[in-house]
mmCIF file of C-alpha atoms in Angstrom:
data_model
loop_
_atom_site.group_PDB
_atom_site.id
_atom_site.type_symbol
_atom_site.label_atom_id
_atom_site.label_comp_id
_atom_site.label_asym_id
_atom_site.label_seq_id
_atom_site.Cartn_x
_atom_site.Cartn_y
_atom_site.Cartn_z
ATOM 1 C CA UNK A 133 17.028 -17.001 2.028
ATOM 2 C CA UNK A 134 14.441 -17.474 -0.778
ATOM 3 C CA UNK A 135 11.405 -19.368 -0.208
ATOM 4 C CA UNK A 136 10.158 -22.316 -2.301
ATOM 5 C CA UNK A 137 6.018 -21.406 -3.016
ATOM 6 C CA UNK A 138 3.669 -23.905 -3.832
ATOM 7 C CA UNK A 139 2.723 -24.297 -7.696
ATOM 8 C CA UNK A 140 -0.214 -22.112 -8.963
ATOM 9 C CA UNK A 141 -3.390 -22.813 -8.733
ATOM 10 C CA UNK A 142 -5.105 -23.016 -12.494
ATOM 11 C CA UNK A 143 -6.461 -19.656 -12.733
ATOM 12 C CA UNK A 144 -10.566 -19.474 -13.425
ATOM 13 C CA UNK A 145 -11.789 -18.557 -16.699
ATOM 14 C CA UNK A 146 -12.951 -15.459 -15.262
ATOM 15 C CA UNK A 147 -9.126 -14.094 -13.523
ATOM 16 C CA UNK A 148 -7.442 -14.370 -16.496
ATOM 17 C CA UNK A 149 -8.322 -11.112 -18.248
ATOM 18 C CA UNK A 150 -7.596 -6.823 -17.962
ATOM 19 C CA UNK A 151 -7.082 -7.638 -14.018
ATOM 20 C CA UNK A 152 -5.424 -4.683 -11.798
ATOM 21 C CA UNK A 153 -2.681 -5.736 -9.187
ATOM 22 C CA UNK A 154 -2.726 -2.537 -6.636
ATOM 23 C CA UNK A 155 0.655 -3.915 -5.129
ATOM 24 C CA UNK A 156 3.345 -5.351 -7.235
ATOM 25 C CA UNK A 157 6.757 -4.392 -5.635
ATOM 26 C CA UNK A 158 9.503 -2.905 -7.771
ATOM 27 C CA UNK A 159 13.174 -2.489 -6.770
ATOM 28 C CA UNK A 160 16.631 -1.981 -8.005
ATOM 29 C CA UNK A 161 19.354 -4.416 -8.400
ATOM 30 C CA UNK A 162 21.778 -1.905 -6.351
ATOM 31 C CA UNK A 163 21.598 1.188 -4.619
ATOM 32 C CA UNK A 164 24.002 2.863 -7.395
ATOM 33 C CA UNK A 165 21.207 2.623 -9.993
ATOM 34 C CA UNK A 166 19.612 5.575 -8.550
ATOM 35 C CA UNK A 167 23.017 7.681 -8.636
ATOM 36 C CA UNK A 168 21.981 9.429 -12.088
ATOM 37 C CA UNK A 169 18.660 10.633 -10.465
ATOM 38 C CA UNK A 170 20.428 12.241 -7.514
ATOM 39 C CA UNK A 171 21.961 15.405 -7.078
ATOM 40 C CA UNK A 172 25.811 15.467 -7.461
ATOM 41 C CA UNK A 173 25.520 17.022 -3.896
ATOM 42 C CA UNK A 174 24.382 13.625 -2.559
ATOM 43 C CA UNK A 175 26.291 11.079 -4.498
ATOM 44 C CA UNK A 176 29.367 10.602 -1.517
ATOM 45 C CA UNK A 177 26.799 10.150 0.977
ATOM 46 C CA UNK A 178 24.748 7.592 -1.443
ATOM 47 C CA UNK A 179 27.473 5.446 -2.084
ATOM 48 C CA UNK A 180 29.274 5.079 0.798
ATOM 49 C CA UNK A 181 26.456 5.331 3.657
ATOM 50 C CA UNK A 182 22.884 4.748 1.877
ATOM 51 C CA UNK A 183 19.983 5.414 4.103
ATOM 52 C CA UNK A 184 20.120 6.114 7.452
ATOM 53 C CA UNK A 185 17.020 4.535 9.538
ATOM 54 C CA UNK A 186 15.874 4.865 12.657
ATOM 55 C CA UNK A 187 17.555 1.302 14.795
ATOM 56 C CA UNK A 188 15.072 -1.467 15.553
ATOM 57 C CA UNK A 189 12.387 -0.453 12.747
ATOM 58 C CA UNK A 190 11.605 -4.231 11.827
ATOM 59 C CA UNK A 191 13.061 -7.950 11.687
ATOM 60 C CA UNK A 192 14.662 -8.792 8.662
ATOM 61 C CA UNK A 193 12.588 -11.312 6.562
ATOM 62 C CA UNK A 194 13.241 -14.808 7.052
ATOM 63 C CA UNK A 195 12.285 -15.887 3.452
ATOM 64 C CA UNK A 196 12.907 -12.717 0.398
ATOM 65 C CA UNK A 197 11.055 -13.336 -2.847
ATOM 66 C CA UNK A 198 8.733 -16.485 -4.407
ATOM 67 C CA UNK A 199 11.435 -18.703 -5.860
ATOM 68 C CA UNK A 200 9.690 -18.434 -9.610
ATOM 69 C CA UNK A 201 10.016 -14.828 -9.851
ATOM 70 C CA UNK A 202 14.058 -14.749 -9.890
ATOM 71 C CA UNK A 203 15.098 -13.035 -13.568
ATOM 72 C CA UNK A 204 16.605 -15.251 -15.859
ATOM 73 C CA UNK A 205 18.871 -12.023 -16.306
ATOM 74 C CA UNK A 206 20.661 -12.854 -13.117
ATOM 75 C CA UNK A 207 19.153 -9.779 -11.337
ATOM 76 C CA UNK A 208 17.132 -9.575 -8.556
ATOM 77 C CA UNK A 209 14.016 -10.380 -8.109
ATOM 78 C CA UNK A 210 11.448 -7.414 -8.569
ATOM 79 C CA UNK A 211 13.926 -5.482 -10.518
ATOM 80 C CA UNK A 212 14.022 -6.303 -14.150
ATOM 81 C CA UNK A 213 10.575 -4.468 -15.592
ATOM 82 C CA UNK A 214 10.867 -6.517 -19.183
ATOM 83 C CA UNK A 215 10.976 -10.079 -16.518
ATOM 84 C CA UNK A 216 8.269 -8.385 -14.511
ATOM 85 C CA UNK A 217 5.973 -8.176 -17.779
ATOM 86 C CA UNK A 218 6.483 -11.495 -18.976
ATOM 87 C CA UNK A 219 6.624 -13.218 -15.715
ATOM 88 C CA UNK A 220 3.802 -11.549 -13.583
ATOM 89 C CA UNK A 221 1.705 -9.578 -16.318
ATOM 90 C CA UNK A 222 1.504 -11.988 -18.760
ATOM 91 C CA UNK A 223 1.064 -14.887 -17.243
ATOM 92 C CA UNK A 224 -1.746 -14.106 -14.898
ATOM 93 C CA UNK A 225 -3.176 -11.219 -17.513
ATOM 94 C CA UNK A 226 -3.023 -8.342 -15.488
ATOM 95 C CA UNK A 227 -3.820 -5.181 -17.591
ATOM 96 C CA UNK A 228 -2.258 -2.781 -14.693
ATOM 97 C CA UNK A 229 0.012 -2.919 -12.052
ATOM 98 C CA UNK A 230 0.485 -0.601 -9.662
ATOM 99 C CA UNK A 231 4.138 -0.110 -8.534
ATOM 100 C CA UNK A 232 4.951 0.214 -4.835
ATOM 101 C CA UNK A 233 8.758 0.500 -4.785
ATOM 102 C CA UNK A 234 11.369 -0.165 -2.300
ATOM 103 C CA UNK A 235 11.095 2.941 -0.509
ATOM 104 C CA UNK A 236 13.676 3.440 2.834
ATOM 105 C CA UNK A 237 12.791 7.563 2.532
ATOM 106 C CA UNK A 238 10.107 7.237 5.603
ATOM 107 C CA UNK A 239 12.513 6.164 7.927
ATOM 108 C CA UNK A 240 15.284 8.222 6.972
ATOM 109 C CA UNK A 241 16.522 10.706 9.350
ATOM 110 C CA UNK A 242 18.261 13.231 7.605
ATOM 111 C CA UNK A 243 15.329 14.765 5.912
ATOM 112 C CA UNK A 244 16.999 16.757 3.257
ATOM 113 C CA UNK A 245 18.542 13.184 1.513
ATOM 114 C CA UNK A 246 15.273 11.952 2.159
ATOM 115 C CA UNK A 247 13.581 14.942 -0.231
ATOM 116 C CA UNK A 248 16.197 13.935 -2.476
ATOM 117 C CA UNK A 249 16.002 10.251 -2.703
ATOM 118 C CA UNK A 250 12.358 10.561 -2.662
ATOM 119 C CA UNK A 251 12.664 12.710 -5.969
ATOM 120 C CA UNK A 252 15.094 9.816 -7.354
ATOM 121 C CA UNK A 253 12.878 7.210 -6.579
ATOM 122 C CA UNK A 254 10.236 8.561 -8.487
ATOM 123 C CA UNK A 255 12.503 9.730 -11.538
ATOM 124 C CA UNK A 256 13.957 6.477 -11.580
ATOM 125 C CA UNK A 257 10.595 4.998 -11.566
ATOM 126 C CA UNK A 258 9.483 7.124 -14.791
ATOM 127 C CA UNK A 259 12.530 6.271 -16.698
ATOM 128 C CA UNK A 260 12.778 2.877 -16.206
ATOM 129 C CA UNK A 261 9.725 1.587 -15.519
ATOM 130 C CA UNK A 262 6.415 3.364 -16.727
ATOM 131 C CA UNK A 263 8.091 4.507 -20.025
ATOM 132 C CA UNK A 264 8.918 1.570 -20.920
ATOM 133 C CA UNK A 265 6.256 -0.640 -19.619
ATOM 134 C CA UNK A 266 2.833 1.256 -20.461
ATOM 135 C CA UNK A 267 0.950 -1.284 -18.289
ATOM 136 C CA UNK A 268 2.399 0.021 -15.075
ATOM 137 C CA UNK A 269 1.290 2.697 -12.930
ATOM 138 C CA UNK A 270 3.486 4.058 -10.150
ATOM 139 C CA UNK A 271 3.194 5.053 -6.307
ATOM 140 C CA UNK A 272 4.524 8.862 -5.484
ATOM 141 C CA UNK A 273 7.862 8.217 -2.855
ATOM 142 C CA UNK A 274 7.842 11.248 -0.766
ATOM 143 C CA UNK A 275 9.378 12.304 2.989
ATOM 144 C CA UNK A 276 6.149 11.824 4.729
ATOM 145 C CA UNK A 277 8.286 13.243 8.063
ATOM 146 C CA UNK A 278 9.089 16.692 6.003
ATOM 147 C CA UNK A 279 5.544 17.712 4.402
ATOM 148 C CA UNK A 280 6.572 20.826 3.155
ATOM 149 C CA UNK A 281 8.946 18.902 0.985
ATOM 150 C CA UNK A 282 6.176 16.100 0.744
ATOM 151 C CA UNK A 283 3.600 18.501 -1.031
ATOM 152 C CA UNK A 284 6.312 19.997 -3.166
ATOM 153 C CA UNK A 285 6.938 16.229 -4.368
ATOM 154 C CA UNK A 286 3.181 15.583 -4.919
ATOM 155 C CA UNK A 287 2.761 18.801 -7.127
ATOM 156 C CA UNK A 288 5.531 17.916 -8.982
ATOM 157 C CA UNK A 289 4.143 14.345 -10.347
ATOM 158 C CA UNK A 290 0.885 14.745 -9.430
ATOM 159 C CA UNK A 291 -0.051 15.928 -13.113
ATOM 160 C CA UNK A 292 1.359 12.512 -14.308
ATOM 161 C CA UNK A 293 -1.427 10.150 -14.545
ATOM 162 C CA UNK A 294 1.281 7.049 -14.618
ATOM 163 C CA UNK A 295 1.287 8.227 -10.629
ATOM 164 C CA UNK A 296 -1.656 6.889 -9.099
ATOM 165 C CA UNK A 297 -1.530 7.522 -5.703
ATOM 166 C CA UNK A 298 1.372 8.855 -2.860
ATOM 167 C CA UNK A 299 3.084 6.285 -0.237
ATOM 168 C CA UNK A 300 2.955 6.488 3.314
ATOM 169 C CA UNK A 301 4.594 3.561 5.411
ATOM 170 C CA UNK A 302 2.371 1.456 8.132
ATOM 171 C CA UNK A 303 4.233 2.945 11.129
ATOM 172 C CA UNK A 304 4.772 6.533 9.842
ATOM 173 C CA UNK A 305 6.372 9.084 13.650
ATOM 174 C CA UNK A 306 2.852 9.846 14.520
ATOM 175 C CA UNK A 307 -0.704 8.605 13.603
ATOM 176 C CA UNK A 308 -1.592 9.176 10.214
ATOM 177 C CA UNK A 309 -4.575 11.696 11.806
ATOM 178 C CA UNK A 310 -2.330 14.418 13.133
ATOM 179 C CA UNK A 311 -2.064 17.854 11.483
ATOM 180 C CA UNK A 312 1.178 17.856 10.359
ATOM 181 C CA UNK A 313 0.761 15.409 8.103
ATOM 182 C CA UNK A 314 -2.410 17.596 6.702
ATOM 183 C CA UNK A 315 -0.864 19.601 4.071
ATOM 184 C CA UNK A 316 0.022 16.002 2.066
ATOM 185 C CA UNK A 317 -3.655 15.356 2.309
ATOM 186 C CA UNK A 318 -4.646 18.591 0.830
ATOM 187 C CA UNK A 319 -2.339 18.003 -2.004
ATOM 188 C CA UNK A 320 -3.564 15.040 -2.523
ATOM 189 C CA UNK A 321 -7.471 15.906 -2.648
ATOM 190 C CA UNK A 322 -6.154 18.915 -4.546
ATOM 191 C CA UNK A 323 -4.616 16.503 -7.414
ATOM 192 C CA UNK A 324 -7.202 13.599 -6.711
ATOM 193 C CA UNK A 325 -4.274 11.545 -5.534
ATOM 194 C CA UNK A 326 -5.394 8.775 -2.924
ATOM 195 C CA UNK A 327 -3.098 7.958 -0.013
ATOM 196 C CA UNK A 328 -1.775 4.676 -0.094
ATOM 197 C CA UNK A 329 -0.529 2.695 3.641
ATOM 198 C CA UNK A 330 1.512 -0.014 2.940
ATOM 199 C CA UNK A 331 2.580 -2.475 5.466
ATOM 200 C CA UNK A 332 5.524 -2.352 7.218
ATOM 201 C CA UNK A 333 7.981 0.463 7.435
ATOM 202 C CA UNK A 334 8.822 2.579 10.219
ATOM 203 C CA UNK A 335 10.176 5.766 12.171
ATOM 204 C CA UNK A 336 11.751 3.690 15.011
ATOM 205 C CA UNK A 337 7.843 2.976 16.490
ATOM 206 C CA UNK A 338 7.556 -0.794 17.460
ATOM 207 C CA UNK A 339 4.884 -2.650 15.853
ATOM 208 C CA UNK A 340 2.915 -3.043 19.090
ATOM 209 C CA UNK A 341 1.740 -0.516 21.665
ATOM 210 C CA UNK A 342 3.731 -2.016 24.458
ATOM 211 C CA UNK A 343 7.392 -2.407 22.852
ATOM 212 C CA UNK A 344 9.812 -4.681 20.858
ATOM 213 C CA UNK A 345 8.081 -8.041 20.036
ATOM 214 C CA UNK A 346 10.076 -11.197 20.335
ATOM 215 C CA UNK A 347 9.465 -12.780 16.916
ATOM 216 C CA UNK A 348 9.702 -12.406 13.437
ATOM 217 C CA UNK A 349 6.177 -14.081 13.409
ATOM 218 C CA UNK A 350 4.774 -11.102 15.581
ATOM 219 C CA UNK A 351 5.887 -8.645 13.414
ATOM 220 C CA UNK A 352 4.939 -10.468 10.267
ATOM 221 C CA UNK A 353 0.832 -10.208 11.565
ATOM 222 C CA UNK A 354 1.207 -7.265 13.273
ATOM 223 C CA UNK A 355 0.214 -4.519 10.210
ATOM 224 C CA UNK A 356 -3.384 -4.812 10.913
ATOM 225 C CA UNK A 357 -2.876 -3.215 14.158
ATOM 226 C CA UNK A 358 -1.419 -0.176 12.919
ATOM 227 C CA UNK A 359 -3.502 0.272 9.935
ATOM 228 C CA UNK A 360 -6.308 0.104 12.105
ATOM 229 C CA UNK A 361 -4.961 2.456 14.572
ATOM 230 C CA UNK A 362 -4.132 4.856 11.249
ATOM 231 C CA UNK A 363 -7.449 4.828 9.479
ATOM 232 C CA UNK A 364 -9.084 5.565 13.257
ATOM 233 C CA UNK A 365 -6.572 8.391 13.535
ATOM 234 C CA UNK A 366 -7.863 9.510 9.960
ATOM 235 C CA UNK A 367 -11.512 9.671 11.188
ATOM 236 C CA UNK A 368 -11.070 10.926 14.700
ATOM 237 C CA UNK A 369 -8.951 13.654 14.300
ATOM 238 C CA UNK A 370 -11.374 14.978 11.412
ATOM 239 C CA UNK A 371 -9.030 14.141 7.723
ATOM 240 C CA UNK A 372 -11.988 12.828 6.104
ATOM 241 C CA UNK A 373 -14.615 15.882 7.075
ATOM 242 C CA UNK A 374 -11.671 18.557 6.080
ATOM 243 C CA UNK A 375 -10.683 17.069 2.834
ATOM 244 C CA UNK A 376 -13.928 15.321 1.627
ATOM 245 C CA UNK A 377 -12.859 13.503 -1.501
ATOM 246 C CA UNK A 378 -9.453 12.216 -0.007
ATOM 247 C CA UNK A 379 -9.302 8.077 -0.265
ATOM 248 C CA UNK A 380 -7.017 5.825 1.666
ATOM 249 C CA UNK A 381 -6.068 2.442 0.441
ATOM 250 C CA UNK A 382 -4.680 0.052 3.292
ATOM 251 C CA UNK A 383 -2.150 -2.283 1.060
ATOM 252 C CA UNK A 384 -0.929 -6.047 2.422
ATOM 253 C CA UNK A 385 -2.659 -4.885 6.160
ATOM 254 C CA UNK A 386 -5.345 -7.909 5.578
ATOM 255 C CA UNK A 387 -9.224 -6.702 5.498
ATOM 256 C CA UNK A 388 -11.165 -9.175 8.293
ATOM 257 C CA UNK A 389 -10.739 -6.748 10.706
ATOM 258 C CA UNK A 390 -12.576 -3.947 9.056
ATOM 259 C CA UNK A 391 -16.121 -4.735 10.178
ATOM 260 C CA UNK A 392 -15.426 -4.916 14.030
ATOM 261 C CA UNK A 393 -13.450 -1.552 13.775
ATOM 262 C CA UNK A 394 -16.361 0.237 12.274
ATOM 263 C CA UNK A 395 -18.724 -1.788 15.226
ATOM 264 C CA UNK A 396 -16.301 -0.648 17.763
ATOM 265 C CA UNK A 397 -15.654 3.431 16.527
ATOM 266 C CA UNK A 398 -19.414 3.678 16.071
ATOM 267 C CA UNK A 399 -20.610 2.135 19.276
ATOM 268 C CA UNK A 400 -17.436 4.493 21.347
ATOM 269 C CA UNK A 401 -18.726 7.602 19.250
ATOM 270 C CA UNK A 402 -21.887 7.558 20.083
ATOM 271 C CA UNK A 403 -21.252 7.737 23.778
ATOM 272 C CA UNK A 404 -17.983 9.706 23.272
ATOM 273 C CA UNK A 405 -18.532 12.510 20.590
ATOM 274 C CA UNK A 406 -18.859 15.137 22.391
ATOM 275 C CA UNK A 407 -15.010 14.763 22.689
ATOM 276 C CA UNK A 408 -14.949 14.673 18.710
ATOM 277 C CA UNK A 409 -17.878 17.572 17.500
ATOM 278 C CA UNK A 410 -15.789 17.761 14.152
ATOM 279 C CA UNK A 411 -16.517 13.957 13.151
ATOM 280 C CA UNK A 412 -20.407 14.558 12.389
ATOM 281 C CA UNK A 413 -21.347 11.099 11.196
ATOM 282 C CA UNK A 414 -20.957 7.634 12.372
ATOM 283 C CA UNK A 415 -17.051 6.748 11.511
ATOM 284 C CA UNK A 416 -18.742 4.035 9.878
ATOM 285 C CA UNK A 417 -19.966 6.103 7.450
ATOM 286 C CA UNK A 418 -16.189 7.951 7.097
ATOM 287 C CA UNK A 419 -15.196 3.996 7.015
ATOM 288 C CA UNK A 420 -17.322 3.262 3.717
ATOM 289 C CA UNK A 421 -16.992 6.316 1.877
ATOM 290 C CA UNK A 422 -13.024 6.567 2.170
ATOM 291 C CA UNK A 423 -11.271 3.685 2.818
ATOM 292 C CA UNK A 424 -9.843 0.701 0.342
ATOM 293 C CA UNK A 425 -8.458 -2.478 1.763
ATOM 294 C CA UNK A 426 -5.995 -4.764 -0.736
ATOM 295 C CA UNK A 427 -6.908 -8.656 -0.523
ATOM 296 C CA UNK A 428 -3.353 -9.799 0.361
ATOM 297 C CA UNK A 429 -2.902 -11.431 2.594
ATOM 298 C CA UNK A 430 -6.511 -12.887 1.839
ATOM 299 C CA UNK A 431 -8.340 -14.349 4.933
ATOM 300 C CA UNK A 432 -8.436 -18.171 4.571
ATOM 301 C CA UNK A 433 -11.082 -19.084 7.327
ATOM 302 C CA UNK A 434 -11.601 -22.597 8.106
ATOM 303 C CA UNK A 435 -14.801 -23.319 6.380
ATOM 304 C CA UNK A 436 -16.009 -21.305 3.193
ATOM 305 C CA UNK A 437 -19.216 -20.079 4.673
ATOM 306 C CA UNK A 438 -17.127 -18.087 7.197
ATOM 307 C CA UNK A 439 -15.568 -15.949 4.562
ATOM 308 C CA UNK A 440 -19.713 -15.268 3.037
ATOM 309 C CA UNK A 441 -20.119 -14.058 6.885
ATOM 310 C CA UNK A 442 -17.147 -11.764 7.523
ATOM 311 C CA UNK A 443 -18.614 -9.940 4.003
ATOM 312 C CA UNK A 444 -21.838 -10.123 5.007
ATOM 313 C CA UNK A 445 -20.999 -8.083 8.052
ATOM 314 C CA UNK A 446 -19.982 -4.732 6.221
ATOM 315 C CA UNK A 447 -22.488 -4.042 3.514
ATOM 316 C CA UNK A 448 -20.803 -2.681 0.575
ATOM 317 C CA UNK A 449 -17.380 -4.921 1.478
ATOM 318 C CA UNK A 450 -17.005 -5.743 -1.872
ATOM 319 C CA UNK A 451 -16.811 -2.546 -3.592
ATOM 320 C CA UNK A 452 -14.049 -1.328 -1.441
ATOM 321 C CA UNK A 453 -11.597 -4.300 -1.920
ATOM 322 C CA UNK A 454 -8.490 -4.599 -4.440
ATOM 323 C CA UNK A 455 -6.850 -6.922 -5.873
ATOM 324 C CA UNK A 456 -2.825 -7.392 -4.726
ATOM 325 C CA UNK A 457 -0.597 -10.021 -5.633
ATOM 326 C CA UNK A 458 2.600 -8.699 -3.202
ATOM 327 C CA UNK A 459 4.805 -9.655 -6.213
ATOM 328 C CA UNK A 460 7.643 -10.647 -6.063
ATOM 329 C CA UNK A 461 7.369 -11.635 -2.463
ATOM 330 C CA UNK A 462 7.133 -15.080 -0.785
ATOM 331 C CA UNK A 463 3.676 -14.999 0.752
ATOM 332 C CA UNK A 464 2.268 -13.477 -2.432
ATOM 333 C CA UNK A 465 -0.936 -14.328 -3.880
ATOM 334 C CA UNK A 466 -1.540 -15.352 -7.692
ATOM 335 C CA UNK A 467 -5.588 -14.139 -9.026
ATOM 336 C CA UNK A 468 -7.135 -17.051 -8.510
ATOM 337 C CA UNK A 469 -5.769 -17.962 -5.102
ATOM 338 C CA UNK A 470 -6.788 -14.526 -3.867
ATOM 339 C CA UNK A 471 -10.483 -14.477 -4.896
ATOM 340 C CA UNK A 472 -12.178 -17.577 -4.902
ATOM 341 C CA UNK A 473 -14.054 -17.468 -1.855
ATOM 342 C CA UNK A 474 -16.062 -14.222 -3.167
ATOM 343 C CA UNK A 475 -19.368 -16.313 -3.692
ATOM 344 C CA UNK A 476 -20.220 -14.922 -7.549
ATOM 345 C CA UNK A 477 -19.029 -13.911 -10.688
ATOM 346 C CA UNK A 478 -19.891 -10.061 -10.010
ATOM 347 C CA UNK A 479 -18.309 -9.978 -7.151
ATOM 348 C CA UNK A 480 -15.049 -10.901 -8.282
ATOM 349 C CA UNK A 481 -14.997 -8.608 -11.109
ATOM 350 C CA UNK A 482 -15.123 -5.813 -9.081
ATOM 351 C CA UNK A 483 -12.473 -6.863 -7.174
ATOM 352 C CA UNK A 484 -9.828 -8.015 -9.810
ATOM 353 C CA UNK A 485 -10.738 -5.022 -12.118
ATOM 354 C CA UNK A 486 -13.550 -2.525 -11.267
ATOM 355 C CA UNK A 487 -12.727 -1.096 -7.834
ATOM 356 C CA UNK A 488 -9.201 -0.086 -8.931
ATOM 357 C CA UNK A 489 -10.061 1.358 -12.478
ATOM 358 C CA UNK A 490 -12.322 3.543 -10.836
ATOM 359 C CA UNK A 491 -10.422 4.286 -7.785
ATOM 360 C CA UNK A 492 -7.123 4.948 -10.406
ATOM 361 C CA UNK A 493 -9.172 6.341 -12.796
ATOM 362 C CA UNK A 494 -7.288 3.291 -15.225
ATOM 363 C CA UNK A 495 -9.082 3.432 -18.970
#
């Protein structure tokens, strides 16, 4: 089912220019379209199977993509890059994009066709997409469950500047913390590669600690509650004080949250670390010197003011937000919707453009 959206708001004179969209979702119109990036070896098993996944790793969506973002070529939406320019770039004038792509490898459980359609992915993303859009920058697919073949993934784009960071789902086997998923992180810091969280996903964990929700709606706003659980894994189990200049971006997991998690990890630290002698600092500190949080979906409090509060509460807020439309999805956000409680010109600016050209190192 496609969803009708609401018209655009008119975009302010100051979000119409060399913007950067962290999280614009590209796809392919069918499975096959990856068969010419894929070993021979897996071609049976791509055409007649696909990925396996884990049962029970999400609901299905009840509305797919914004109704103005179907190509006029018939194709899907999210899938046609020369549609994707004129449609998304273009109109809202968006310098970058960075491309999150469908990406089922996570959840797959035979690990060795995940390697492989990880490498696809990203092949298929080079030839299609980034060499023939120069305006889009690209997320690194790779088996997050096999980090051996993760890291061997990583050092094979990471020397491509068109890849800008490497993909983990929001519900990854384990919390993102835990040492096996260390040697990814030392690639990463090792090719100045941030790692990227993206909502959604899964290895067959249920979005809440307790089991199986009920509702669509449940899982819909559930994200922030594993992100959060993530970037405390990150801190806790000592990621950020073993690879120092490694980032994390959390990507369509909200942001209001953030300042009561770094209240609540500071105020259980300080009568808990003893348990934790490797986290030396406040994981505020960790919190602020690591970790980016996308805009969508944007917080829309009641009254205006309330927004001014929540970034009043974590100094610094607005230098570690990005802009992210979710394009092509239904409960995307255009610029000017996402942005216009930030309370100044500045402040914007950072977030539409300046946080992610310096955290993408974008000219």
């Amino acid at each position: 089912m496609t969803a009708v959206t609401e018209a655009p708001r008119r975009p302010k004179p100051d979000t119409q220019v060399g913007i950067v969209d962290c999280d614009t979702h590209n796809t392919w119109n069918d499975l096959s379209e990856l068969r010419p990036f894929v070993a021979e070896r897996w071609h049976r098993l791509l055409d007649e199977f696909g990925p396996g996944h884990y049962a029970g790793g999400g609901y299905p969506r009840f509305w797919g993509d914004a109704a103005d973002t179907a190509p006029d070529s018939g194709r899907k939406s999210g899938s046609d890059v020369a549609f994707m320019g004129r449609n998304h770039l273009d109109r809202y004038g968006i310098a970058y994009c960075v491309l999150i792509p469908s990406n089922p490898v996570t959840g797959m459980q035979n690990l060795d066709f995940a390697a492989a359609l990880a490498r696809a992915i990203n092949d298929w993303q080079a030839a299609e997409w980034l060499d023939r859009e120069p305006r889009m920058r690209s997320s690194i697919a790779v088996p997050t469950e096999d980090p051996d073949a993760a890291v061997a993934e990583i050092r094979r784009l990471g020397h491509d500047r068109r890849f800008v960071q490497v993909q983990f789902s929001g519900r990854p086997r384990e919390p993102m913390g835990r040492r096996r998923y260390w040697p990814i992180y030392e690639a990463c810091a090792e090719l100045d590669l941030p790692v990227m969280s993206h909502a959604f996903g899964s290895c067959g964990n249920p979005i809440t600690g307790t089991g199986w929700a009920s509702y669509y709606i449940e899982d819909h706003v559930g994200p922030a509650i594993s992100v959060q659980a993530n970037i405390t894994s990150l801190i806790m189990e000592g990621v950020f004080e073993r690879f120092p200049t490694l980032r994390f971006v959390s990507v369509e997991n909200g942001f209001a949250w953030a300042p009561a998690l770094r209240w609540r990890m500071d105020n259980a630290w300080t009568l808990l670390r003893h348990e934790v002698p490797h986290v030396r600092r406040p994981p505020s500190e960790y919190f602020d010197e690591h970790v980016y949080l996308a805009t969508q979906p944007v917080e829309e409090p009641e009254k205006r003011e309330y927004f001014g509060q929540m970034l009043d509460q974590y100094p610094g807020f607005v230098d570690r937000l990005l802009f992210s439309s979710d394009y092509p999805h239904w409960d995307g956000d255009t610029p000017a919707r996402a942005v216009p409680l930030l309370r100044d010109k500045d402040a914007r600016d950072k977030v539409l453009r300046q946080n992610a050209r310096r955290l993408y190192r974008l000219p």
